[in-house]
XYZ file of C-alpha atoms in Angstrom:
319
model
C -11.918 -1.131 -17.723
C -12.400 2.087 -15.629
C -10.335 2.836 -12.849
C -11.015 5.759 -10.281
C -7.658 7.185 -9.181
C -7.393 9.282 -5.927
C -4.823 12.061 -5.598
C -5.351 13.816 -8.859
C -2.463 15.993 -8.445
C 0.105 13.734 -7.053
C 3.091 12.231 -8.818
C 1.616 8.876 -9.284
C -1.884 10.096 -10.345
C -0.329 12.162 -13.118
C 1.898 9.422 -14.066
C -0.941 6.986 -14.191
C -2.911 9.422 -16.545
C 0.148 9.579 -18.810
C 0.794 5.893 -18.954
C -2.798 4.765 -19.149
C -3.327 6.280 -22.733
C -4.969 3.431 -24.860
C -4.591 -0.083 -23.861
C -8.365 -0.374 -22.855
C -8.020 1.464 -19.630
C -9.928 4.545 -18.872
C -8.723 6.436 -15.737
C -10.844 8.919 -13.693
C -8.840 11.141 -11.414
C -10.562 12.542 -8.513
C -9.423 15.088 -5.720
C -10.669 17.665 -3.336
C -13.486 18.773 -3.110
C -15.299 15.835 -5.067
C -13.493 13.291 -3.307
C -11.698 14.392 -0.042
C -9.852 11.702 2.196
C -10.702 13.852 5.260
C -14.515 13.631 4.353
C -15.592 10.125 3.858
C -19.064 11.337 2.983
C -17.476 12.248 -0.448
C -16.703 8.581 -1.262
C -19.894 6.908 -1.905
C -21.254 9.726 -4.444
C -18.091 9.696 -6.473
C -18.067 5.926 -6.512
C -21.681 5.729 -7.680
C -20.982 8.736 -10.453
C -18.062 7.177 -11.879
C -18.900 3.454 -11.546
C -15.363 2.248 -11.788
C -14.269 -1.307 -12.265
C -11.294 -0.719 -9.796
C -10.142 2.031 -7.497
C -6.341 2.870 -7.084
C -5.895 4.846 -3.955
C -2.803 7.010 -4.735
C -3.342 9.728 -2.333
C -1.962 10.075 1.156
C -0.586 12.654 3.784
C 3.181 12.439 3.116
C 4.391 15.210 5.472
C 6.728 12.956 7.585
C 7.721 15.414 9.925
C 4.563 17.222 10.080
C 2.703 14.065 11.031
C 4.551 13.807 14.238
C 2.721 16.810 15.339
C -0.843 15.893 14.052
C -0.889 11.945 14.320
C -5.054 12.025 14.280
C -5.059 13.742 10.721
C -2.310 11.443 9.660
C -4.256 8.313 10.758
C -7.595 9.930 9.336
C -5.976 10.171 5.763
C -3.689 7.342 5.579
C -5.717 4.699 7.578
C -9.370 5.508 8.276
C -9.990 6.658 4.688
C -8.579 3.696 2.929
C -10.484 1.634 5.377
C -13.729 3.284 4.368
C -12.899 3.191 0.420
C -12.117 -0.682 0.811
C -15.405 -1.069 2.578
C -17.301 0.669 -0.118
C -15.624 -1.142 -2.987
C -16.333 -4.451 -1.391
C -19.976 -3.514 -1.185
C -19.570 -2.563 -4.991
C -17.839 -5.882 -5.607
C -14.831 -4.138 -7.191
C -10.979 -4.539 -6.277
C -8.923 -1.803 -4.576
C -5.293 -1.008 -4.952
C -3.755 0.603 -1.880
C -0.320 2.308 -2.339
C 2.103 2.178 0.890
C 5.498 2.827 1.679
C 8.981 1.573 2.727
C 8.424 3.389 6.064
C 6.451 0.477 7.575
C 9.936 -0.921 8.305
C 12.224 0.161 10.972
C 15.296 0.123 8.527
C 17.487 -2.008 10.743
C 17.760 -4.838 8.187
C 20.997 -5.436 6.195
C 19.124 -6.911 3.350
C 16.525 -5.748 1.262
C 12.890 -6.167 2.599
C 10.589 -8.555 1.333
C 7.006 -8.871 1.861
C 7.231 -11.742 4.523
C 9.390 -9.534 6.727
C 7.549 -8.192 9.887
C 6.882 -4.322 9.696
C 8.075 -2.361 12.564
C 7.388 1.513 11.713
C 9.127 4.043 13.676
C 7.085 7.245 12.542
C 3.613 8.230 12.659
C 3.785 8.345 8.864
C 4.839 4.689 8.872
C 2.230 3.513 11.536
C -0.669 5.339 9.694
C 0.191 3.741 6.262
C 0.638 0.200 7.900
C -2.603 0.660 9.621
C -4.035 1.855 5.970
C -2.578 -1.657 4.636
C -4.143 -3.662 7.375
C -7.699 -1.953 6.991
C -7.866 -2.419 3.278
C -6.954 -6.105 3.907
C -9.536 -6.478 6.640
C -12.315 -4.687 4.658
C -11.813 -6.005 1.111
C -10.580 -9.426 0.179
C -10.219 -8.195 -3.458
C -7.426 -5.866 -2.809
C -3.705 -5.141 -3.492
C -1.313 -3.438 -1.233
C 1.895 -2.151 -2.985
C 4.734 -0.787 -1.143
C 7.210 1.783 -2.916
C 9.770 4.071 -2.024
C 11.596 7.446 -2.801
C 9.112 8.328 -5.629
C 10.498 11.071 -8.002
C 9.191 12.243 -11.451
C 8.955 15.678 -13.341
C 5.711 16.160 -11.649
C 4.709 17.559 -8.280
C 7.074 17.549 -5.179
C 9.983 15.467 -4.956
C 13.736 15.080 -4.024
C 15.136 15.273 -7.604
C 13.265 18.672 -8.201
C 14.198 19.940 -4.756
C 18.135 19.239 -5.377
C 17.779 21.214 -8.799
C 15.861 24.118 -7.260
C 18.219 24.222 -4.335
C 21.348 24.283 -6.926
C 20.050 27.344 -8.260
C 20.205 29.167 -4.911
C 23.242 27.592 -3.348
C 26.678 26.424 -4.397
C 27.198 23.927 -1.701
C 24.539 21.322 -0.404
C 24.550 19.017 2.386
C 22.860 15.635 1.829
C 22.466 12.664 4.058
C 24.779 9.784 3.124
C 23.880 6.863 5.431
C 20.327 6.386 4.491
C 19.659 3.919 1.639
C 16.697 2.791 -0.343
C 15.400 2.216 -4.037
C 14.852 5.629 -5.895
C 11.710 5.036 -7.952
C 10.361 7.052 -10.998
C 6.659 7.478 -10.842
C 6.064 6.384 -14.204
C 7.559 2.840 -13.484
C 5.403 2.649 -10.606
C 2.389 3.634 -12.586
C 3.418 0.992 -15.348
C 3.544 -1.535 -12.606
C 0.196 -0.695 -11.084
C -1.420 -0.665 -14.518
C 0.253 -4.241 -15.331
C -1.505 -5.477 -12.108
C -4.837 -3.979 -12.973
C -4.619 -5.648 -16.442
C -3.812 -8.895 -14.529
C -6.972 -8.481 -12.385
C -9.174 -7.792 -15.480
C -7.697 -10.761 -17.436
C -7.995 -13.190 -14.435
C -10.443 -11.808 -12.046
C -8.151 -11.627 -9.299
C -4.622 -10.701 -7.637
C -2.154 -13.640 -7.130
C -1.309 -12.178 -3.798
C -2.341 -9.381 -1.567
C 0.898 -7.699 -0.764
C 3.739 -6.599 -3.102
C 6.986 -4.553 -3.051
C 7.529 -2.530 -6.191
C 10.477 0.074 -6.221
C 13.387 1.229 -8.558
C 16.197 -1.160 -9.339
C 19.516 -0.521 -7.533
C 20.452 0.676 -4.005
C 21.388 4.400 -3.410
C 21.811 6.927 -0.689
C 20.391 10.314 -0.826
C 23.834 11.690 -1.242
C 24.339 9.227 -4.346
C 21.008 10.390 -5.923
C 21.919 14.172 -5.373
C 25.240 13.663 -7.049
C 23.704 11.933 -10.046
C 21.171 14.775 -10.382
C 23.831 17.458 -10.535
C 26.326 15.459 -12.656
C 23.508 15.295 -15.243
C 22.511 18.919 -14.696
C 26.003 20.017 -15.163
C 26.449 18.196 -18.430
C 23.296 19.630 -19.733
C 24.202 23.264 -18.721
C 21.669 23.330 -15.617
C 22.267 24.228 -12.149
C 25.570 23.130 -10.386
C 26.520 22.791 -6.860
C 28.960 21.023 -4.682
C 27.510 18.111 -2.545
C 28.811 17.436 0.774
C 27.866 14.158 2.653
C 26.561 14.215 6.137
C 25.338 11.651 8.523
C 21.898 11.429 9.844
C 22.927 12.494 13.248
C 24.022 15.976 11.775
C 20.559 16.550 10.305
C 18.028 17.053 13.114
C 14.335 15.864 11.951
C 11.215 15.337 14.140
C 10.722 11.929 12.363
C 13.385 9.073 12.422
C 14.197 7.867 8.862
C 15.009 4.246 8.359
C 18.681 3.644 7.774
C 17.877 1.022 5.129
C 14.649 0.645 3.282
C 15.698 -1.010 0.434
C 12.624 -3.181 -1.100
C 13.018 -6.580 -2.936
C 10.424 -6.290 -5.806
C 11.005 -10.020 -7.168
C 7.708 -11.351 -6.121
C 5.882 -8.369 -8.241
C 8.129 -9.030 -11.368
C 7.451 -12.872 -11.021
C 3.693 -12.461 -10.674
C 3.031 -9.482 -12.989
C 6.107 -9.768 -15.360
C 7.103 -6.174 -14.661
C 10.248 -4.652 -13.160
C 11.035 -0.930 -12.547
C 14.058 0.528 -14.167
C 17.454 1.387 -12.953
C 17.427 4.437 -10.811
C 20.441 6.319 -12.311
C 18.920 5.991 -15.822
C 15.524 7.135 -14.552
C 17.126 10.107 -12.758
C 19.213 11.155 -15.582
C 16.079 11.035 -17.910
C 13.876 12.990 -15.543
C 16.619 15.627 -14.768
C 17.275 15.782 -18.556
C 13.469 16.537 -19.346
C 13.326 19.115 -16.570
C 16.152 21.180 -17.727
C 15.058 20.782 -21.288
C 11.610 22.005 -20.600
C 12.882 24.704 -18.240
C 10.549 23.656 -15.358
C 13.221 23.623 -12.453
C 11.769 24.998 -9.301
C 8.191 24.498 -10.148
C 6.200 22.366 -7.583
C 9.490 21.699 -5.509
C 9.082 20.854 -1.828
C 11.255 21.293 1.333
C 13.347 18.354 1.332
C 14.312 17.006 4.692
C 17.744 15.605 3.475
C 18.873 18.932 1.912
C 20.446 21.527 4.428
C 19.384 24.565 2.358
C 15.524 24.001 3.074
C 13.304 24.121 6.079
C 12.544 20.742 7.639
C 8.883 20.566 7.733
C 7.160 19.628 4.471
C 3.457 20.584 3.706
C 0.933 17.816 3.526
C 0.325 16.640 0.027
C -2.101 14.231 -1.854
C 0.716 12.104 -3.168
C 1.624 8.341 -3.295
C 3.853 7.087 -0.271
């Protein structure tokens, strides 16, 4: 089974490549300039050239604050591009998996969100990603939309790597304590998507069109930062004190959900796969980063850490 994956330099694409070794799946990663989400004319040629059995759209504009200033670009990448990919895959009679985000919810629920909960995005990012889900659903009936959250890994740009990098430069960090979600290791997300792909291969269809898939366990950004630095200290890595602050103390253009915890039971029931517990996954990633001495590489400006600028650069990464 050959799968075309968009966003070749992102956390998810690189994790998919690592996890798809063997198992009867061949991955083809594609990115700029051969496949450019801002240039729909690049889509058909690469689909024809690769001739995949499935497409996983793992690319997105994820600069949450920046998108408040450039909504047209956000919708072009996160909504219009998936719509065209879905149309072309329908014409080619192949399925598409669209990766989406917890930001489609407003964060006001006191319970983990399930797939039947009504979305109410509060940011350009959330609205554009929801529009992408809806477009894929409309353009290709043979689809899967998978919402995830708080993705981290040893690759690319993410919160865990930013905390380690910041701790190399500062001895005291301020991190938001009143926003909660499910930290998700990118390899776990990749394993889940590959499980769904194998299900489609074996059954020629997906059970349902919308799922949540995120790490096990609820955490605040503050709790994640504490876990990162405790492991780092134990391994002789960077050390810093972490001070909890509330969202009102950290001004950002885009409103973050207070609670974006996702319930992933439907995915586990239908595909037989659950992501791992977030503390174990964070500890493993931190350990590997310190062991391999790659702290500070490919980090990003995290909007929840007070030692960095607020505005992150657009990236071709999932969520």
